[in-house]
CSV table of C-alpha atoms and ligand atoms in Angstrom, one decimal:
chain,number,residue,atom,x,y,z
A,234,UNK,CA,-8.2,38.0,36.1
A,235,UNK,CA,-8.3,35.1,39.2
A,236,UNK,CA,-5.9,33.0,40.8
A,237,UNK,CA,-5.2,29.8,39.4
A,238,UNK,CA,-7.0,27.6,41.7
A,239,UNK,CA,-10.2,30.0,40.8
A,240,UNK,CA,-9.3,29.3,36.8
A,241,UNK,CA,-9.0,25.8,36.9
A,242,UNK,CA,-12.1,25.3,38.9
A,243,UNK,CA,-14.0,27.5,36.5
A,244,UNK,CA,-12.5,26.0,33.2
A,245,UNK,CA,-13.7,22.7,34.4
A,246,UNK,CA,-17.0,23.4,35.4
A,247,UNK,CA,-18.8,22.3,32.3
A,248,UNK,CA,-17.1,20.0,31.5
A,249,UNK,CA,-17.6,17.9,34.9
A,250,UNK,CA,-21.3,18.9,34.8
A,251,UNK,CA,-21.2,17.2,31.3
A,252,UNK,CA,-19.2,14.2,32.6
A,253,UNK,CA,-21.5,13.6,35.5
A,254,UNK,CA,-24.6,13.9,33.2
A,255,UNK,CA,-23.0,11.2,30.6
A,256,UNK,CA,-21.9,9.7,33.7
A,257,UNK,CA,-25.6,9.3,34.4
A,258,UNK,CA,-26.7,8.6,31.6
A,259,UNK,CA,-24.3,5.7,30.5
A,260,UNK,CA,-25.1,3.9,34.1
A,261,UNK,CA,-28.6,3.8,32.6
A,262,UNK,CA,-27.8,2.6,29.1
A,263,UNK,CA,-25.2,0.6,30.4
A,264,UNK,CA,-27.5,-1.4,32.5
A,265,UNK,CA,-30.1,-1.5,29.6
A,266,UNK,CA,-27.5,-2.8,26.6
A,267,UNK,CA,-24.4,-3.7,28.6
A,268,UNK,CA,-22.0,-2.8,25.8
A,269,UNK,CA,-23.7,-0.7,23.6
A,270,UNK,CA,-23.2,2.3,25.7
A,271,UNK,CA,-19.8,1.5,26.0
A,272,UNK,CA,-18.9,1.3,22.0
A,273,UNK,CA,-21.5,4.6,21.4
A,274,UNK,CA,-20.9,7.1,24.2
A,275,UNK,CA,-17.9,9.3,24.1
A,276,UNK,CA,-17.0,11.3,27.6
A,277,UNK,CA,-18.0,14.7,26.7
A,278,UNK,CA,-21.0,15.3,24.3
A,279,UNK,CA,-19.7,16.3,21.0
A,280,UNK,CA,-22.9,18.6,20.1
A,281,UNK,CA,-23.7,20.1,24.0
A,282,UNK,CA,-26.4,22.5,22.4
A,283,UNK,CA,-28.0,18.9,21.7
A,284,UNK,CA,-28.8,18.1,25.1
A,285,UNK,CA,-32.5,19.6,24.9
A,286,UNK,CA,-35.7,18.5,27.0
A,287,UNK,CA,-38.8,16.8,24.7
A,288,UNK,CA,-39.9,20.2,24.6
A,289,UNK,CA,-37.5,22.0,23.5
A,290,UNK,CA,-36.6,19.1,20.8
A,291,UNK,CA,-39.6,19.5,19.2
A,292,UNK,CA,-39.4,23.5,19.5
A,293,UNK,CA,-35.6,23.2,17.5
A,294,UNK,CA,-37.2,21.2,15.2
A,295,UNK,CA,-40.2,23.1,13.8
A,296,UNK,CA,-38.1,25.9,14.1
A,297,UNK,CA,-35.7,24.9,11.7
A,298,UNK,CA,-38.8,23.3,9.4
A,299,UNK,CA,-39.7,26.9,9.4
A,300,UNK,CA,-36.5,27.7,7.9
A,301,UNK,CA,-36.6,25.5,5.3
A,302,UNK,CA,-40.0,26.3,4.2
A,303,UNK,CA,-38.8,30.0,4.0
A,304,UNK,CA,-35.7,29.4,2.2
A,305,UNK,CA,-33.4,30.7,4.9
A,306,UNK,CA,-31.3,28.0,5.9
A,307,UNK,CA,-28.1,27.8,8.3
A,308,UNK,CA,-24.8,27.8,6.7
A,309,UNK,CA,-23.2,24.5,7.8
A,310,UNK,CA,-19.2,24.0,8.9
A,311,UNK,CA,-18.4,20.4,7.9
A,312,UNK,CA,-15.0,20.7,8.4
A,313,UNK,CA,-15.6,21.3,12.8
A,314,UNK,CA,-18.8,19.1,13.0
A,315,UNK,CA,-17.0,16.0,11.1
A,316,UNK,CA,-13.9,16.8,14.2
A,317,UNK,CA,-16.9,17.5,16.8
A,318,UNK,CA,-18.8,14.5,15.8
A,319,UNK,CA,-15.2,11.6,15.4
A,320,UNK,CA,-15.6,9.9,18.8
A,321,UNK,CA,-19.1,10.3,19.4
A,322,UNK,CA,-23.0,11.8,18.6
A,323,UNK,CA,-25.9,13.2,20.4
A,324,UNK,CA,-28.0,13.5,18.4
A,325,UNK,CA,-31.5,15.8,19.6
A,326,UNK,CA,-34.3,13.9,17.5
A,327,UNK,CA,-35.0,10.7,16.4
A,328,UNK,CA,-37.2,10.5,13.2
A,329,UNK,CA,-38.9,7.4,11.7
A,330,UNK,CA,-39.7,8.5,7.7
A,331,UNK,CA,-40.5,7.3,4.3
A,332,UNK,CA,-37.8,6.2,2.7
A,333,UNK,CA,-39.5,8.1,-0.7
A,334,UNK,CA,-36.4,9.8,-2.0
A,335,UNK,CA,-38.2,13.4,-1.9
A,336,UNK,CA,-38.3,13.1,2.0
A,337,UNK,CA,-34.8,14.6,3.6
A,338,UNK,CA,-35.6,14.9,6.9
A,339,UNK,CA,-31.8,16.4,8.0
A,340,UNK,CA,-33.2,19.2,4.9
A,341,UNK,CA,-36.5,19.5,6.1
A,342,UNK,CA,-35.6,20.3,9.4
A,343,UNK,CA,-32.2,22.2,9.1
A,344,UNK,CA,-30.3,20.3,10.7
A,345,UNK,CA,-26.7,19.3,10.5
A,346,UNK,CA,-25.0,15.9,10.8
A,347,UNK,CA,-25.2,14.3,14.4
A,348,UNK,CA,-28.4,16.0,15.2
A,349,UNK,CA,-30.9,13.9,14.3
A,350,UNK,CA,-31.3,9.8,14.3
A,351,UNK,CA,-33.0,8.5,10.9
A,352,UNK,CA,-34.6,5.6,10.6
A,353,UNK,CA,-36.2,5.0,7.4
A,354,UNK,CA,-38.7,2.7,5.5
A,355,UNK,CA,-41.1,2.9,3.0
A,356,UNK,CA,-44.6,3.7,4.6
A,357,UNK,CA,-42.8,4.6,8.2
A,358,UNK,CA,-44.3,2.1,9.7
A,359,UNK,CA,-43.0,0.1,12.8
A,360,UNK,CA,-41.0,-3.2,12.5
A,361,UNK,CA,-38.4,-4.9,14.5
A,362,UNK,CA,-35.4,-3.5,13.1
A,363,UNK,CA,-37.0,0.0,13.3
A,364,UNK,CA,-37.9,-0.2,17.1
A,365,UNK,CA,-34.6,-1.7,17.7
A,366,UNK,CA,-32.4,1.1,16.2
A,367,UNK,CA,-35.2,3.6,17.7
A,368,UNK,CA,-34.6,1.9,21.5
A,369,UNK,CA,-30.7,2.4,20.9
A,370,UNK,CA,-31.2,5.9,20.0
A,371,UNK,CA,-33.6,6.1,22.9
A,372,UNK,CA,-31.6,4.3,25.8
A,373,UNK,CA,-27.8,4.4,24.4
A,374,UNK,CA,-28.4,8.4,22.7
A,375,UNK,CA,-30.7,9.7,25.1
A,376,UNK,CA,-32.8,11.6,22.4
A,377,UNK,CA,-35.3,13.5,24.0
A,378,UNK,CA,-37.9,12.9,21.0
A,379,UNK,CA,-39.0,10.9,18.2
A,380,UNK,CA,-41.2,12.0,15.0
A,381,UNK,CA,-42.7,9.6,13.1
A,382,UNK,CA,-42.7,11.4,9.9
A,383,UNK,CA,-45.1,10.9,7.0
A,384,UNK,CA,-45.9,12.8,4.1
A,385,UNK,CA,-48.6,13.3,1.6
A,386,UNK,CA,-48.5,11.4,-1.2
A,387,UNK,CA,-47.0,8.7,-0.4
A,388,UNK,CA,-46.8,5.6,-2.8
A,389,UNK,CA,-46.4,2.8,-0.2
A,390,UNK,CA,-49.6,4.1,1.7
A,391,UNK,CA,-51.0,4.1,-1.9
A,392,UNK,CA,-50.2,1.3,-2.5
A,393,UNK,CA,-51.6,-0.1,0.8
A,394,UNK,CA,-55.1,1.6,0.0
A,395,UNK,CA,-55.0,-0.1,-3.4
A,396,UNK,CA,-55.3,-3.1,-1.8
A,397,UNK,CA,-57.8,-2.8,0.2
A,398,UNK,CA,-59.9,-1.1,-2.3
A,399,UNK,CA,-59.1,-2.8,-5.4
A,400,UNK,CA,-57.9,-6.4,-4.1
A,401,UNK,CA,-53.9,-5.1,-5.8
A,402,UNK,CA,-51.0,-7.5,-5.7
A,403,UNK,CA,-47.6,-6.5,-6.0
A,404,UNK,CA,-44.4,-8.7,-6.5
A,405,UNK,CA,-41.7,-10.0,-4.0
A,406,UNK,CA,-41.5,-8.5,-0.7
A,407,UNK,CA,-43.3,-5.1,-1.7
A,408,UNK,CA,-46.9,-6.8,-1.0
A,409,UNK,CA,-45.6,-7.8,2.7
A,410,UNK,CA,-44.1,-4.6,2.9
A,411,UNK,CA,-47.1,-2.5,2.1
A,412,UNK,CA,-49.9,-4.9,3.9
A,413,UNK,CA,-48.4,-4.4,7.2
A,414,UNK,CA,-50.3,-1.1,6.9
A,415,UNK,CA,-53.5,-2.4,5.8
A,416,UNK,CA,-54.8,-1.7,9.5
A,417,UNK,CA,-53.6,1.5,9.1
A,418,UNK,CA,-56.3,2.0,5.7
A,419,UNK,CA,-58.5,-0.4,7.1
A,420,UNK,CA,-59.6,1.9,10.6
A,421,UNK,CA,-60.1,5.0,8.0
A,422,UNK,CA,-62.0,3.6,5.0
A,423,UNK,CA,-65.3,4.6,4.2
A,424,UNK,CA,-64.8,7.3,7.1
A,425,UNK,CA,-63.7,9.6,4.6
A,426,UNK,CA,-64.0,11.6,1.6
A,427,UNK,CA,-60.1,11.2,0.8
A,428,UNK,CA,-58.6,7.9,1.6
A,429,UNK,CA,-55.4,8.3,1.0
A,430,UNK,CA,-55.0,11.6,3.1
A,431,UNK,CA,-56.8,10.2,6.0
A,432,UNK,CA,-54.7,6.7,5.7
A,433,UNK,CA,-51.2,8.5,5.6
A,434,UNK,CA,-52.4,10.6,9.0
A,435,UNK,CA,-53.5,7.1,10.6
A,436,UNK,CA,-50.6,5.4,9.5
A,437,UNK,CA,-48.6,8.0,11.4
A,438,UNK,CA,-50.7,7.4,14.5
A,439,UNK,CA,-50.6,4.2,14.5
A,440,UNK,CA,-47.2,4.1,14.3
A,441,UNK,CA,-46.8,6.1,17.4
A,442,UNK,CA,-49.0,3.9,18.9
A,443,UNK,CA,-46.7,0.9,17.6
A,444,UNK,CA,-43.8,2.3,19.2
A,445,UNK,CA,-45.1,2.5,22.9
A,446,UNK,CA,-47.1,-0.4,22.9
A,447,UNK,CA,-44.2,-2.6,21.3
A,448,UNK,CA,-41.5,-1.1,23.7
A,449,UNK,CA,-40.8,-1.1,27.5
A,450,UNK,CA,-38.1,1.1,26.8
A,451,UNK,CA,-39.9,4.0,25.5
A,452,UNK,CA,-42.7,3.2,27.9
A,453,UNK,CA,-40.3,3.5,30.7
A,454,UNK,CA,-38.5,6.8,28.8
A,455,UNK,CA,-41.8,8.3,28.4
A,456,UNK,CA,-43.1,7.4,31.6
A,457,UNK,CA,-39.9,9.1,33.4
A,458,UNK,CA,-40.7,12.2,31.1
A,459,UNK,CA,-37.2,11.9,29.0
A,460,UNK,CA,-39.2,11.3,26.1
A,461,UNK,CA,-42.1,12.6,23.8
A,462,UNK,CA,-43.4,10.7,20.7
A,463,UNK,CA,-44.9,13.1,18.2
A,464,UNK,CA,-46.0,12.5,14.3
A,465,UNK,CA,-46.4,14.9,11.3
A,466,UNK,CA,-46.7,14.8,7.9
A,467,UNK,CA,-44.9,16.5,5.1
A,468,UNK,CA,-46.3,18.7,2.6
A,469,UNK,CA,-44.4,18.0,-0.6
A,470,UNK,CA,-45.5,21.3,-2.1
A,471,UNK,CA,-44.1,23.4,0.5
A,472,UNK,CA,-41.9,21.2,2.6
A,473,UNK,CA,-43.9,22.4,6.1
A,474,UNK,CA,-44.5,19.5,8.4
A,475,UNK,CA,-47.8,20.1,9.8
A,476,UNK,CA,-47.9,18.1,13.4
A,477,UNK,CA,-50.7,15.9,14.4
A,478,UNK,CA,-52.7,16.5,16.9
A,479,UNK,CA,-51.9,13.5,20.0
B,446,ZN,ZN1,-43.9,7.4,1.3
């Protein structure tokens, strides 16, 4: 039992502490995107076991790639987390993946809705409209992490290596689309035994490279230690993400 005063003081606790660190936090975005942070942040986080450090981001996500790979996957409420996640989302990952259709990354890393930021296009590479919605989840969302996420495989870094081994066209927009990682094939070729294995990996890499070198925002993030940029690649026959080395 306490006295009122006590109770009150204790019941709020958390709450405040989580006030004054989205209070924090939207001063930041706030004087990054004006308002963005306004529209995005909701006063208390919705998913408070979200708030994680880079390490620990990238510890809850292996961790529940492990469980996928093994089969033994969290039961998830929807009912709560659509009510938890109405006003707002804090989500602990950002991922940039293939948009190939055997890629899930919410699946591959059992995760629920709100927990992870996806951004996806075919070959994962780096555009515009990917750094943007990357920087908003960065400097609006706060993740502490981003995985650029490739997999083996993959038909647009096929396709890529195609070109630059056996001078392939392809129609409409998918030629732009895939030469934009012709660097990517280009730094590996003739280095290697299996092209295609090697170019997904560098693609990945040069990716991450993309994102920091393209971005004051995740310069500055990574600089102040709020943010880690990792890669990986997923192995379609088992479903484990094996990291790359940075
Ligand atoms: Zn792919």
């Amino acid at each position: 039992m306490c006295d009122s005063q006590a109770c009150t003081t204790m019941a709020s606790a958390p709450t405040r502490r989580l006030f004054l660190r989205m209070s924090g936090a939207s001063a930041f975005a706030a004087a990054l995107t004006g308002n963005l942070a306004v529209a995005a942040e909701p006063i208390v986080l919705p998913k408070p076991q979200n708030a994680l450090s880079p390490d620990a981001a990238a510890t809850s996500l292996m961790e529940g790639n492990a469980r996928y790979v093994s089969g033994v996957t969290r039961r998830h409420d929807f009912v709560h987390e659509r009510e938890a996640l109405n006003n707002g989302q804090n989500p602990f990952a950002a991922v940039l993946s293939c948009a190939d259709s055997r890629i899930a990354p919410e699946y591959a890393f059992d995760s629920a809705r709100g927990d992870l930021f996806v951004t996806r296009v075919a070959g994962n590479f780096v555009n515009g409209d990917v750094l943007g919605s990357l920087e908003y989840a960065v400097v609006v969302l706060n993740v502490p992490i981003i995985l650029v996420l490739g997999h083996d495989r993959c038909g647009a870094v096929d396709a890529a290596v195609k070109v630059a081994t056996k001078e392939a066209t392809y129609p409409g927009m998918i030629h732009s689309l895939v030469t934009t990682m012709l660097p990517a094939v280009e730094k590996v070729k003739g280095k290697t035994t299996n092209l295609l294995d090697a170019a997904i990996a560098q693609n990945v890499r040069d990716s991450m490279a993309n994102l920091v070198a393209q971005s004051a925002i995740i310069q500055e993030a990574k600089k102040a230690g709020k943010l880690k940029v990792i890669g990986g690649v997923y192995r379609l026959s088992t479903g484990k993400v094996d990291l790359l080395e940075s």
